[in-house]
């Protein structure tokens, strides 16, 4: 079996979304902050341009044929187009309505195409109460298995203001996924403490740092003590940094646990139990054995899931994306771990 | 031989510094932003309180006796008290004068105590032209071997506005060291793209992320192409993240090198050649062999230097701080690498 945690489908025309917006937001098209770091060659694989000439990812049938069928993928998780950047929009109500419109479009026009598709529903991080309502409204759709949050935000995701989202996600048995794109623009913070990087090469190299900030917050603020069944997916932020991060956080907890007295176990316990990391962009170390060593250090047999990032040109092909590894480890990464993250039946037809 | 890259000496009373300030800044004592993340138990080892009751690190003679002599340290680098946070001060001129006053005090009252002490001179990152002048003024003192920059700033350290500092440091044969403390307060950015963490345990866990932001900027902006003999020391930001960071940056460079066409080699080449990382806080992985693996992955035989962080309670003792390792590796970390970073003679009496 093979599960792909990160497939970017998109609408070919903003009208596809605008029609689901309330009338008060229909007149201007969509206004959302865009990433200001230019990716040379654009983000998209040019060999995935649909026959009608739209952008790669905008023809859902083509995704079925070129990706699911070609690679024998059992489940493919739609992650949408993170350019929505709902965390970086100043207007909470508008962001919430964009999230709702996306969810409608996802259910009506994407998930219907093939039962192997799973959906990530969007919420606006600045409107957690409204987001919790959306989760309870759309979260019972059998193919919707997670709630999507953008990687960068005004304040870290461990803060109590977000907890209504987590309460609703746990109640609806949905994972919460984090995906990059909102870092460093709109109302978001500079990507690191160093300030705004100059170019996309820096911005993308630093993906892991945005995730380390969010994960430190989620774990130390006690989110996973309060919601022990909540599952997080960290998508497209890498994983080679995770051993260092878990060691450092565990070590600091030994000396500083008075700052997080609500933690009943060492921090890495919660990460290994409740958090998964997507493989793309795969680590490409100097020597192949380093990859195996990193997998062991991070307990990848429990924590890593495969993702392709289709149809982005820097994505990892399901055939060649992962380096050769132990068979048991490969099985865990290619489907067992994702089955747990999304609580899936072995056969898509059993989803209900 | 043994070199210690991070010894925090301090003045017992602000007057020690104020007397070196120009008259216009003498009336109010010192005004500088303080770290707002409370370290439980304070930062300092209580068994290093001087006999006169001052703060640990304020009695230089005691540092000689309790640290240099006790551990047979050949060279000990003074890093001062990073609470100056000169990058986080709004007033450039005042920050520059604080830096000058610190440098005077360092030379007059610290370096004179023992020839084994080396000094890090301060500059104000917001006043690079003035900082370059300070470097040319104080940098010829034989014990001064590096220029200190705080880890967090308004804009990343690769930007051209800082290059006058680098030009002067290269000319004076001084290393440039970065040390944390200014991240997330004063005029600095939030520590990560996630926003302001809640507690010290988060802030400290994320030290590596601030450094990744700075290092990505310094390397991709071409600082080390323009100043090929400039040497950087990244102090107290950890090192377990470095393999991931170098692999990611090299991989991205392959696909995105049009964004940094001035790089003549892959990014990790510059890091291995021009950048050193201090060992404290030492990584404490789950299994001892993971530490050896990380050392190999990061080319620690070229890149890692020992630091104690004396007199902080979470410092690494020169006796027990490093885990057991291959003898050759230990020699590189304990002195060979630092000798290169600071271009030192084998015997302190030969410094001139």
XYZ file of C-alpha atoms in Angstrom:
704
model
C 0.000 0.000 0.000
C 1.034 3.627 -0.518
C -0.343 6.836 0.982
C 0.677 10.267 -0.231
C 0.359 12.973 2.401
C 0.698 16.050 0.215
C -1.073 16.507 -3.131
C -1.745 20.096 -4.164
C -4.934 20.368 -6.118
C -6.139 23.817 -7.201
C -9.009 25.583 -8.886
C -8.391 26.774 -12.436
C -10.216 30.043 -11.898
C -10.880 32.033 -8.698
C -14.565 32.025 -9.650
C -14.672 28.386 -8.537
C -14.135 29.620 -4.974
C -15.838 33.007 -5.161
C -19.189 31.386 -5.915
C -19.089 29.715 -2.472
C -18.369 33.002 -0.651
C -21.137 35.029 1.001
C -22.401 37.808 -1.245
C -20.563 40.513 0.701
C -17.234 39.018 -0.362
C -18.065 38.168 -3.955
C -17.343 41.456 -5.711
C -13.543 41.637 -5.610
C -12.336 38.162 -6.425
C -10.002 36.716 -3.840
C -7.625 38.944 -1.894
C -4.979 36.960 -0.071
C -1.312 37.608 0.683
C 1.087 35.842 -1.652
C 4.493 34.481 -0.865
C 6.997 37.187 -1.832
C 9.881 34.778 -2.236
C 10.120 34.005 -5.942
C 10.709 30.347 -6.739
C 12.782 30.210 -9.959
C 10.850 28.307 -12.599
C 7.643 28.699 -10.607
C 6.487 26.017 -8.225
C 4.858 23.710 -10.738
C 6.050 20.777 -12.839
C 5.562 21.847 -16.419
C 4.902 18.276 -17.556
C 1.729 18.297 -15.441
C 0.002 21.090 -17.368
C -3.519 19.847 -18.181
C -4.666 19.494 -21.806
C -6.878 22.570 -21.441
C -3.781 24.587 -20.535
C -4.677 25.279 -16.911
C -2.142 25.096 -14.099
C -0.756 21.754 -12.942
C -3.058 20.380 -10.253
C -6.177 22.110 -11.573
C -7.458 19.059 -13.486
C -8.465 16.552 -10.812
C -8.940 13.752 -13.379
C -5.359 14.253 -14.475
C -4.187 13.850 -10.868
C -6.034 10.513 -10.772
C -4.407 9.328 -13.970
C -0.914 10.832 -13.691
C -0.428 10.303 -9.996
C -2.817 7.917 -8.187
C -3.088 5.361 -11.003
C 0.467 5.638 -12.254
C 1.953 5.053 -8.802
C -0.723 2.748 -7.416
C -1.494 5.148 -4.592
C -4.143 3.875 -2.173
C -4.873 7.170 -0.490
C -3.886 10.648 -1.606
C -4.298 13.597 0.769
C -5.375 16.863 -0.861
C -3.685 19.786 0.831
C -5.020 22.522 -1.433
C -3.179 25.634 -2.338
C -1.558 27.056 0.664
C -1.466 30.472 -0.960
C -4.652 31.098 0.867
C -2.380 31.907 3.791
C -5.328 32.350 6.063
C -3.060 32.998 9.055
C -1.484 35.973 7.274
C -4.746 37.715 6.316
C -5.671 40.693 8.481
C -9.437 40.165 8.279
C -10.604 37.256 10.439
C -14.138 37.073 9.131
C -13.032 37.132 5.514
C -10.389 34.490 6.201
C -13.016 32.300 7.836
C -15.334 32.657 4.824
C -12.492 31.812 2.445
C -11.895 28.680 4.515
C -15.576 27.750 4.309
C -15.666 28.341 0.538
C -12.556 26.197 0.095
C -14.146 23.408 2.130
C -17.291 23.520 -0.024
C -15.260 23.408 -3.228
C -13.095 20.584 -1.846
C -16.108 18.439 -1.019
C -18.173 19.262 -4.101
C -15.551 19.344 -6.818
C -12.459 17.437 -5.637
C -13.285 14.597 -3.249
C -16.153 13.416 -5.470
C -13.770 12.573 -8.305
C -12.177 9.523 -6.683
C -12.768 7.756 -3.379
C -9.020 7.412 -2.836
C -8.739 11.151 -2.284
C -8.720 12.450 1.267
C -9.311 16.066 2.172
C -7.702 18.648 4.441
C -10.267 21.227 5.467
C -9.163 24.782 6.101
C -9.865 27.080 9.036
C -8.739 30.644 9.763
C -6.260 30.506 12.671
C -7.212 33.995 13.823
C -10.864 32.932 14.224
C -10.604 29.744 16.306
C -14.228 29.711 17.550
C -15.509 30.053 14.007
C -12.929 27.501 12.904
C -14.176 25.032 15.516
C -17.664 25.489 14.083
C -16.364 24.724 10.580
C -14.619 21.617 11.895
C -17.875 20.336 13.407
C -19.727 21.232 10.204
C -17.396 19.712 7.587
C -15.387 17.278 9.689
C -17.928 14.473 9.494
C -17.441 14.053 5.755
C -15.861 10.583 5.497
C -13.002 11.679 3.228
C -12.054 14.716 5.314
C -9.356 13.524 7.706
C -7.533 16.631 8.782
C -7.632 20.358 9.458
C -4.997 22.503 7.767
C -3.112 25.329 9.483
C -0.478 27.496 7.753
C 3.053 27.215 9.199
C 3.578 30.871 10.080
C 1.143 32.762 12.288
C 0.999 35.828 14.514
C 1.391 33.776 17.683
C 2.488 30.163 18.166
C 0.009 27.317 17.899
C 0.405 26.181 21.500
C -1.407 29.262 22.834
C -4.785 28.650 24.498
C -6.649 30.797 21.962
C -6.235 27.955 19.441
C -7.499 25.247 21.763
C -11.114 25.406 20.546
C -9.750 24.200 17.186
C -8.002 21.294 18.875
C -11.024 20.392 20.961
C -13.173 20.209 17.832
C -10.553 18.280 15.838
C -10.152 15.703 18.592
C -13.933 15.391 18.919
C -14.313 14.840 15.155
C -11.311 12.474 15.053
C -9.442 14.703 12.590
C -5.686 15.226 12.465
C -4.327 18.794 12.462
C -1.784 19.408 9.706
C 0.652 22.275 9.357
C 1.959 23.292 5.927
C 4.344 26.141 5.044
C 3.594 29.197 2.929
C 2.499 31.979 5.252
C 5.898 32.646 6.837
C 7.303 36.121 6.436
C 4.516 37.969 4.678
C 1.063 39.399 5.288
C 0.534 39.682 9.049
C 3.018 36.887 9.751
C 6.310 37.256 11.564
C 9.696 37.285 9.857
C 10.583 33.643 9.275
C 13.357 33.489 11.875
C 14.789 35.599 14.671
C 17.382 36.753 12.148
C 14.701 38.673 10.215
C 13.408 38.472 6.661
C 15.600 36.340 4.406
C 16.531 37.714 1.030
C 15.622 34.879 -1.313
C 13.576 31.721 -1.765
C 16.668 29.551 -1.307
C 16.966 30.868 2.250
C 13.228 30.844 2.928
C 12.934 27.216 1.843
C 16.119 26.097 3.608
C 14.618 27.433 6.833
C 11.301 25.532 6.657
C 12.323 23.385 9.618
C 12.810 26.412 11.858
C 9.185 27.535 11.472
C 8.102 24.051 12.497
C 10.458 23.900 15.439
C 8.852 27.096 16.742
C 5.345 25.664 16.407
C 6.236 22.258 17.811
C 8.044 23.702 20.851
C 4.921 25.734 21.565
C 2.411 22.903 21.036
C 4.358 20.496 23.235
C 5.444 22.781 26.080
C 2.071 24.541 26.391
C 0.457 21.166 27.074
C -1.845 20.822 24.048
C -1.176 17.075 23.913
C -1.835 16.642 27.635
C -5.210 18.352 27.283
C -6.067 16.542 24.015
C -4.275 13.180 24.295
C -5.955 11.768 21.191
C -5.143 14.717 18.961
C -2.786 13.908 16.107
C -0.580 16.444 14.313
C 0.960 16.177 10.849
C 3.912 18.431 10.054
C 3.984 18.575 6.256
C 6.913 19.793 4.125
C 9.063 21.034 6.960
C 11.699 18.300 6.718
C 12.734 15.874 9.430
C 16.528 15.826 9.687
C 16.278 18.418 12.459
C 13.983 16.288 14.602
C 16.624 14.261 16.510
C 18.368 17.465 17.607
C 15.055 19.066 18.507
C 13.799 16.132 20.614
C 17.129 15.759 22.430
C 17.312 19.458 23.166
C 13.735 19.683 24.356
C 14.090 16.592 26.575
C 17.356 17.897 28.007
C 15.856 21.308 28.712
C 12.817 19.702 30.270
C 15.077 17.953 32.774
C 16.478 21.295 33.929
C 13.463 23.525 33.336
C 10.406 21.372 33.921
C 9.082 23.897 36.445
C 8.128 25.913 33.336
C 5.842 23.168 32.009
C 4.665 21.314 35.125
C 1.631 19.976 33.254
C 3.806 17.669 31.152
C 3.427 14.173 32.572
C 6.121 12.650 30.348
C 9.260 13.971 28.690
C 8.501 16.118 25.621
C 9.667 13.564 23.047
C 7.055 11.148 24.393
C 4.290 13.406 23.077
C 6.036 13.958 19.768
C 6.511 10.233 19.175
C 2.938 9.460 20.197
C 0.994 12.338 18.637
C 3.034 13.941 15.856
C 3.956 12.742 12.373
C 6.330 14.299 9.846
C 6.040 14.149 6.073
C 9.064 13.003 4.099
C 9.152 15.630 1.355
C 11.567 17.372 0.853
C 13.518 14.196 1.491
C 16.902 14.581 3.183
C 19.836 14.117 0.812
C 22.874 13.529 3.008
C 26.460 13.173 1.866
C 26.510 9.424 2.541
C 23.510 7.082 2.227
C 24.047 5.565 5.698
C 23.457 8.969 7.293
C 19.846 8.773 6.142
C 19.343 5.452 7.922
C 20.964 6.878 11.025
C 18.642 9.892 11.019
C 15.632 7.596 10.551
C 16.671 5.611 13.610
C 17.364 8.727 15.701
C 13.933 10.204 14.941
C 12.072 6.898 15.387
C 10.884 7.170 11.810
C 9.161 3.809 12.151
C 6.625 5.700 14.271
C 6.885 9.263 13.048
C 7.558 9.597 9.305
C 4.981 9.487 6.477
C 5.532 9.645 2.745
C 4.606 12.778 0.797
C 5.217 13.692 -2.844
C 4.244 17.385 -2.932
C 2.743 16.745 -6.371
C 2.699 18.718 -8.719
C 5.607 20.866 -7.499
C 8.862 20.585 -9.397
C 10.883 19.980 -6.268
C 8.538 17.196 -5.139
C 9.540 13.602 -4.415
C 8.342 11.001 -6.876
C 6.641 7.984 -5.194
C 8.954 5.677 -7.163
C 12.280 7.380 -6.525
C 11.627 9.890 -3.778
C 12.713 7.789 -0.811
C 16.202 6.306 -0.694
C 16.503 2.515 -0.338
C 15.868 1.356 3.226
C 14.917 -1.560 5.414
C 11.606 -3.098 4.266
C 9.830 -2.759 7.588
C 10.813 0.912 7.824
C 9.628 1.541 4.271
C 6.237 -0.036 5.031
C 5.854 2.144 8.114
C 6.703 5.289 6.166
C 4.721 4.460 3.031
C 1.456 3.532 4.731
C 1.328 2.214 8.301
C 2.132 5.526 9.970
C -0.286 7.524 7.808
C -3.048 4.983 8.453
C -2.641 5.811 12.135
C -2.355 9.574 11.662
C -5.616 9.663 9.678
C -7.281 6.625 11.311
C -8.047 4.958 7.973
C -9.543 1.607 6.980
C -7.362 -0.567 4.736
C -9.812 -0.094 1.861
C -11.114 3.340 0.776
C -14.546 1.824 0.078
C -14.914 1.226 3.824
C -14.671 4.949 4.608
C -17.971 6.122 5.974
C 45.799 21.580 25.289
C 42.332 22.919 26.005
C 40.575 26.056 24.747
C 37.277 27.266 26.125
C 35.248 29.351 23.669
C 32.677 30.816 26.036
C 33.521 32.283 29.436
C 31.128 34.947 30.693
C 32.920 37.517 32.782
C 30.955 40.495 34.072
C 31.370 43.754 35.955
C 30.175 43.793 39.570
C 28.677 47.250 39.265
C 27.414 49.177 36.209
C 29.702 52.025 37.265
C 32.614 49.972 35.941
C 31.189 50.515 32.447
C 29.558 53.911 32.891
C 32.919 55.512 33.625
C 34.071 54.630 30.093
C 30.970 56.179 28.457
C 31.020 59.694 27.003
C 29.656 62.248 29.437
C 26.331 62.590 27.616
C 25.495 58.975 28.489
C 26.804 58.897 32.041
C 23.822 60.221 33.959
C 21.341 57.350 33.789
C 23.406 54.221 34.340
C 23.034 51.619 31.620
C 19.759 51.232 29.746
C 19.641 48.008 27.706
C 16.856 45.568 26.890
C 16.844 42.450 29.055
C 15.812 38.967 28.062
C 12.182 38.582 29.139
C 12.332 34.808 29.297
C 12.891 33.934 32.948
C 15.475 31.198 33.521
C 14.385 29.296 36.652
C 17.144 29.480 39.234
C 18.760 32.364 37.359
C 21.517 31.809 34.858
C 24.408 31.533 37.265
C 26.063 28.684 39.177
C 25.631 29.513 42.842
C 28.891 27.786 43.763
C 30.747 30.426 41.767
C 29.655 33.376 43.903
C 32.819 35.359 44.753
C 33.875 35.821 48.375
C 32.803 39.473 48.279
C 29.284 38.335 47.408
C 29.197 39.657 43.830
C 27.708 37.704 40.946
C 29.476 34.650 39.536
C 31.873 35.795 36.828
C 32.460 39.234 38.343
C 35.707 38.283 40.112
C 38.224 37.696 37.335
C 40.810 36.225 39.717
C 38.262 33.624 40.754
C 37.753 32.665 37.093
C 41.515 32.090 36.835
C 41.559 29.900 39.914
C 38.220 28.060 39.634
C 38.230 27.584 35.897
C 41.529 28.125 34.023
C 43.779 26.606 36.689
C 41.433 23.898 37.849
C 40.893 22.575 34.324
C 44.313 23.367 32.898
C 42.809 25.619 30.237
C 45.364 27.084 27.820
C 43.137 29.755 26.356
C 39.796 31.016 27.632
C 37.677 33.297 25.467
C 35.794 36.033 27.323
C 32.395 36.586 25.751
C 31.113 39.173 28.217
C 27.550 39.565 29.261
C 25.345 39.325 26.298
C 22.645 41.234 28.141
C 24.052 44.250 26.416
C 21.951 43.124 23.500
C 23.327 45.840 21.343
C 21.325 44.622 18.333
C 18.078 45.093 20.241
C 18.722 48.667 21.388
C 16.875 51.356 19.431
C 19.603 54.006 19.716
C 22.549 53.275 17.419
C 24.890 55.874 18.810
C 24.256 54.834 22.394
C 24.716 51.170 21.465
C 28.016 52.001 19.784
C 29.237 53.890 22.867
C 28.241 50.975 25.109
C 30.279 48.718 22.853
C 33.281 51.048 23.094
C 32.964 51.266 26.894
C 32.779 47.484 27.127
C 35.899 47.139 24.989
C 37.801 49.574 27.225
C 36.744 47.696 30.345
C 37.597 44.351 28.741
C 41.118 45.485 27.879
C 41.810 47.429 31.053
C 40.228 45.251 33.687
C 39.814 41.717 32.320
C 42.503 40.775 29.804
C 45.247 42.203 32.035
C 44.536 39.625 34.748
C 45.925 36.592 32.894
C 47.601 36.185 29.512
C 45.552 33.045 28.831
C 42.396 35.133 28.501
C 41.260 36.116 25.027
C 38.716 38.846 24.367
C 35.638 39.287 22.193
C 35.165 42.945 21.403
C 31.651 44.291 20.952
C 30.171 46.408 18.182
C 26.632 47.726 17.636
C 25.145 45.852 14.651
C 22.931 48.814 13.744
C 26.000 51.057 13.391
C 28.298 49.051 11.122
C 30.492 51.954 9.972
C 31.115 52.961 13.558
C 31.575 49.301 14.427
C 34.221 48.937 11.719
C 36.043 51.890 13.283
C 35.946 50.199 16.684
C 37.317 47.013 15.130
C 40.272 48.891 13.648
C 40.776 50.718 16.956
C 40.650 47.789 19.387
C 41.277 44.836 17.119
C 45.058 45.109 17.194
C 45.201 44.255 20.892
C 46.988 40.881 20.894
C 44.437 39.147 23.137
C 41.395 40.384 21.212
C 40.615 37.652 18.688
C 37.012 38.169 17.744
C 34.101 40.567 17.291
C 30.842 39.683 19.017
C 27.395 40.009 17.424
C 24.139 39.144 19.203
C 22.154 36.272 17.634
C 18.899 38.139 16.967
C 18.836 41.359 14.953
C 16.443 43.469 12.908
C 17.716 42.090 9.623
C 19.892 39.074 8.887
C 23.678 39.261 9.061
C 24.211 38.473 5.384
C 22.847 41.880 4.284
C 25.364 44.273 2.699
C 24.860 46.890 5.401
C 26.941 44.684 7.737
C 29.773 44.144 5.299
C 31.914 47.040 6.616
C 32.126 45.038 9.857
C 33.315 41.995 7.954
C 35.807 43.951 5.911
C 37.353 45.339 9.080
C 37.333 41.981 10.882
C 39.062 40.259 7.970
C 41.593 43.062 7.736
C 42.363 42.813 11.467
C 42.409 39.009 11.348
C 39.585 38.728 13.881
C 36.872 36.085 13.930
C 33.223 37.173 14.104
C 31.261 35.368 16.810
C 27.524 35.175 17.273
C 26.035 34.561 20.708
C 22.337 34.357 21.678
C 20.441 36.687 23.984
C 18.857 39.397 21.888
C 16.199 37.202 20.223
C 12.591 38.185 20.805
C 12.909 41.421 22.756
C 13.867 45.042 22.330
C 13.851 45.858 18.625
C 14.528 42.228 17.676
C 12.153 39.969 15.794
C 10.104 37.211 17.393
C 12.471 34.248 17.729
C 10.796 32.114 15.039
C 8.157 32.433 12.344
C 5.749 30.932 14.857
C 5.926 34.114 16.954
C 6.984 34.809 20.530
C 7.398 31.641 22.585
C 5.845 31.539 26.022
C 8.712 30.389 28.218
C 12.463 30.043 28.542
C 12.274 26.312 27.872
C 10.943 27.106 24.382
C 13.238 30.064 23.822
C 16.317 28.031 24.697
C 15.209 24.944 22.768
C 14.976 27.132 19.673
C 18.517 28.577 19.834
C 19.483 26.636 16.720
C 16.732 28.239 14.653
C 18.074 31.761 15.208
C 21.460 30.561 14.016
C 20.057 28.786 10.986
C 18.462 32.078 9.936
C 21.757 33.944 10.291
C 23.852 31.247 8.662
C 21.528 30.888 5.657
C 21.813 34.636 5.151
C 25.600 34.869 5.593
C 26.238 31.983 3.198
C 23.698 32.690 0.452
C 24.349 36.441 0.359
C 27.985 35.693 -0.474
C 29.761 37.134 2.585
C 32.302 34.306 2.463
C 32.936 34.795 -1.232
C 33.667 38.486 -0.676
C 35.704 37.850 2.495
C 37.272 34.419 1.955
C 39.512 34.687 5.014
C 36.749 35.724 7.400
C 36.043 33.183 10.135
C 32.738 32.890 12.011
C 32.104 31.297 15.395
C 28.532 30.293 16.244
C 28.496 30.096 20.032
C 25.811 28.399 22.156
C 23.409 27.622 19.352
C 23.966 23.862 19.338
C 25.186 21.737 16.470
C 22.878 18.713 16.086
C 20.895 20.658 13.485
C 23.929 21.297 11.299
C 23.867 18.089 9.181
C 20.233 18.726 8.232
C 20.975 22.366 7.519
C 23.989 21.709 5.288
C 22.204 18.949 3.357
C 19.151 21.110 2.817
C 21.115 24.144 1.755
C 23.284 22.108 -0.651
C 20.203 20.414 -2.089
C 18.409 23.722 -2.555
C 21.489 25.243 -4.126
C 21.404 22.515 -6.779
C 17.879 23.528 -7.800
C 17.988 27.226 -6.970
C 21.530 28.362 -7.607
C 20.275 31.110 -9.906
C 19.368 32.914 -6.684
C 22.961 32.955 -5.450
C 25.060 32.950 -8.629
C 28.034 34.416 -6.754
C 28.579 31.159 -4.855
C 31.536 29.402 -6.479
C 31.150 26.229 -4.427
C 28.243 24.456 -2.784
C 27.098 26.194 0.410
C 28.471 23.554 2.813
C 31.952 24.216 1.409
C 31.887 27.700 2.922
C 30.491 26.464 6.216
C 33.157 23.788 6.579
C 35.914 26.202 5.616
C 34.887 29.402 7.400
C 32.456 28.591 10.210
C 32.946 26.922 13.594
C 30.336 25.857 16.130
C 30.750 25.764 19.908
C 29.845 22.553 21.717
C 27.813 23.922 24.591
C 24.965 23.048 25.135
C 26.265 19.606 24.255
C 23.827 17.276 22.488
C 22.465 14.536 24.741
C 21.000 11.923 22.409
C 19.141 8.801 23.432
C 22.041 6.504 22.547
C 25.751 7.416 22.805
C 26.498 6.271 19.243
C 24.130 8.914 17.885
C 26.532 11.571 19.123
C 29.409 10.042 17.165
C 27.203 9.836 14.091
C 26.249 13.507 14.353
C 29.916 14.454 14.770
C 30.764 12.603 11.570
C 27.814 14.073 9.649
C 28.769 17.651 10.588
C 32.510 17.134 10.005
C 33.123 18.021 13.624
C 36.829 17.353 13.143
C 36.806 20.641 11.205
C 33.855 22.535 12.637
C 33.299 21.979 16.371
C 35.059 23.785 19.245
C 34.713 23.228 22.961
C 32.858 25.758 25.122
C 31.861 25.611 28.792
C 29.546 28.624 29.128
C 31.079 29.223 32.577
C 29.619 30.327 35.028
C 26.109 29.399 33.858
C 24.393 26.553 35.655
C 23.555 24.761 32.422
C 27.147 24.989 31.195
C 29.348 22.042 30.234
C 32.204 21.248 32.575
C 35.577 20.866 30.763
C 36.036 17.500 32.524
C 32.638 15.949 31.867
C 30.962 18.161 29.323
C 31.889 16.200 26.187
C 30.913 12.550 25.890
C 33.713 10.016 25.296
C 34.906 10.027 21.686
C 37.744 9.122 19.366
C 41.001 10.721 20.531
C 41.746 12.549 17.296
C 38.245 14.025 17.252
C 38.568 15.131 20.850
C 41.852 16.890 20.108
C 40.286 18.725 17.169
C 37.327 19.849 19.278
C 39.299 20.726 22.399
C 41.969 22.834 20.731
C 42.997 22.345 17.100
C 39.836 23.837 15.623
C 39.800 26.829 17.953
C 43.479 27.488 17.239
C 42.471 27.894 13.619
C 39.333 29.953 14.305
C 41.324 32.460 16.385
C 44.690 32.016 14.627
C 46.575 31.412 17.877
C 50.155 30.489 18.712
C 50.630 27.320 20.771
C 51.837 29.360 23.720
C 49.957 32.429 25.059
C 53.267 34.196 25.745
C 53.855 34.322 21.985
C 50.742 36.445 21.423
C 51.795 39.849 20.188
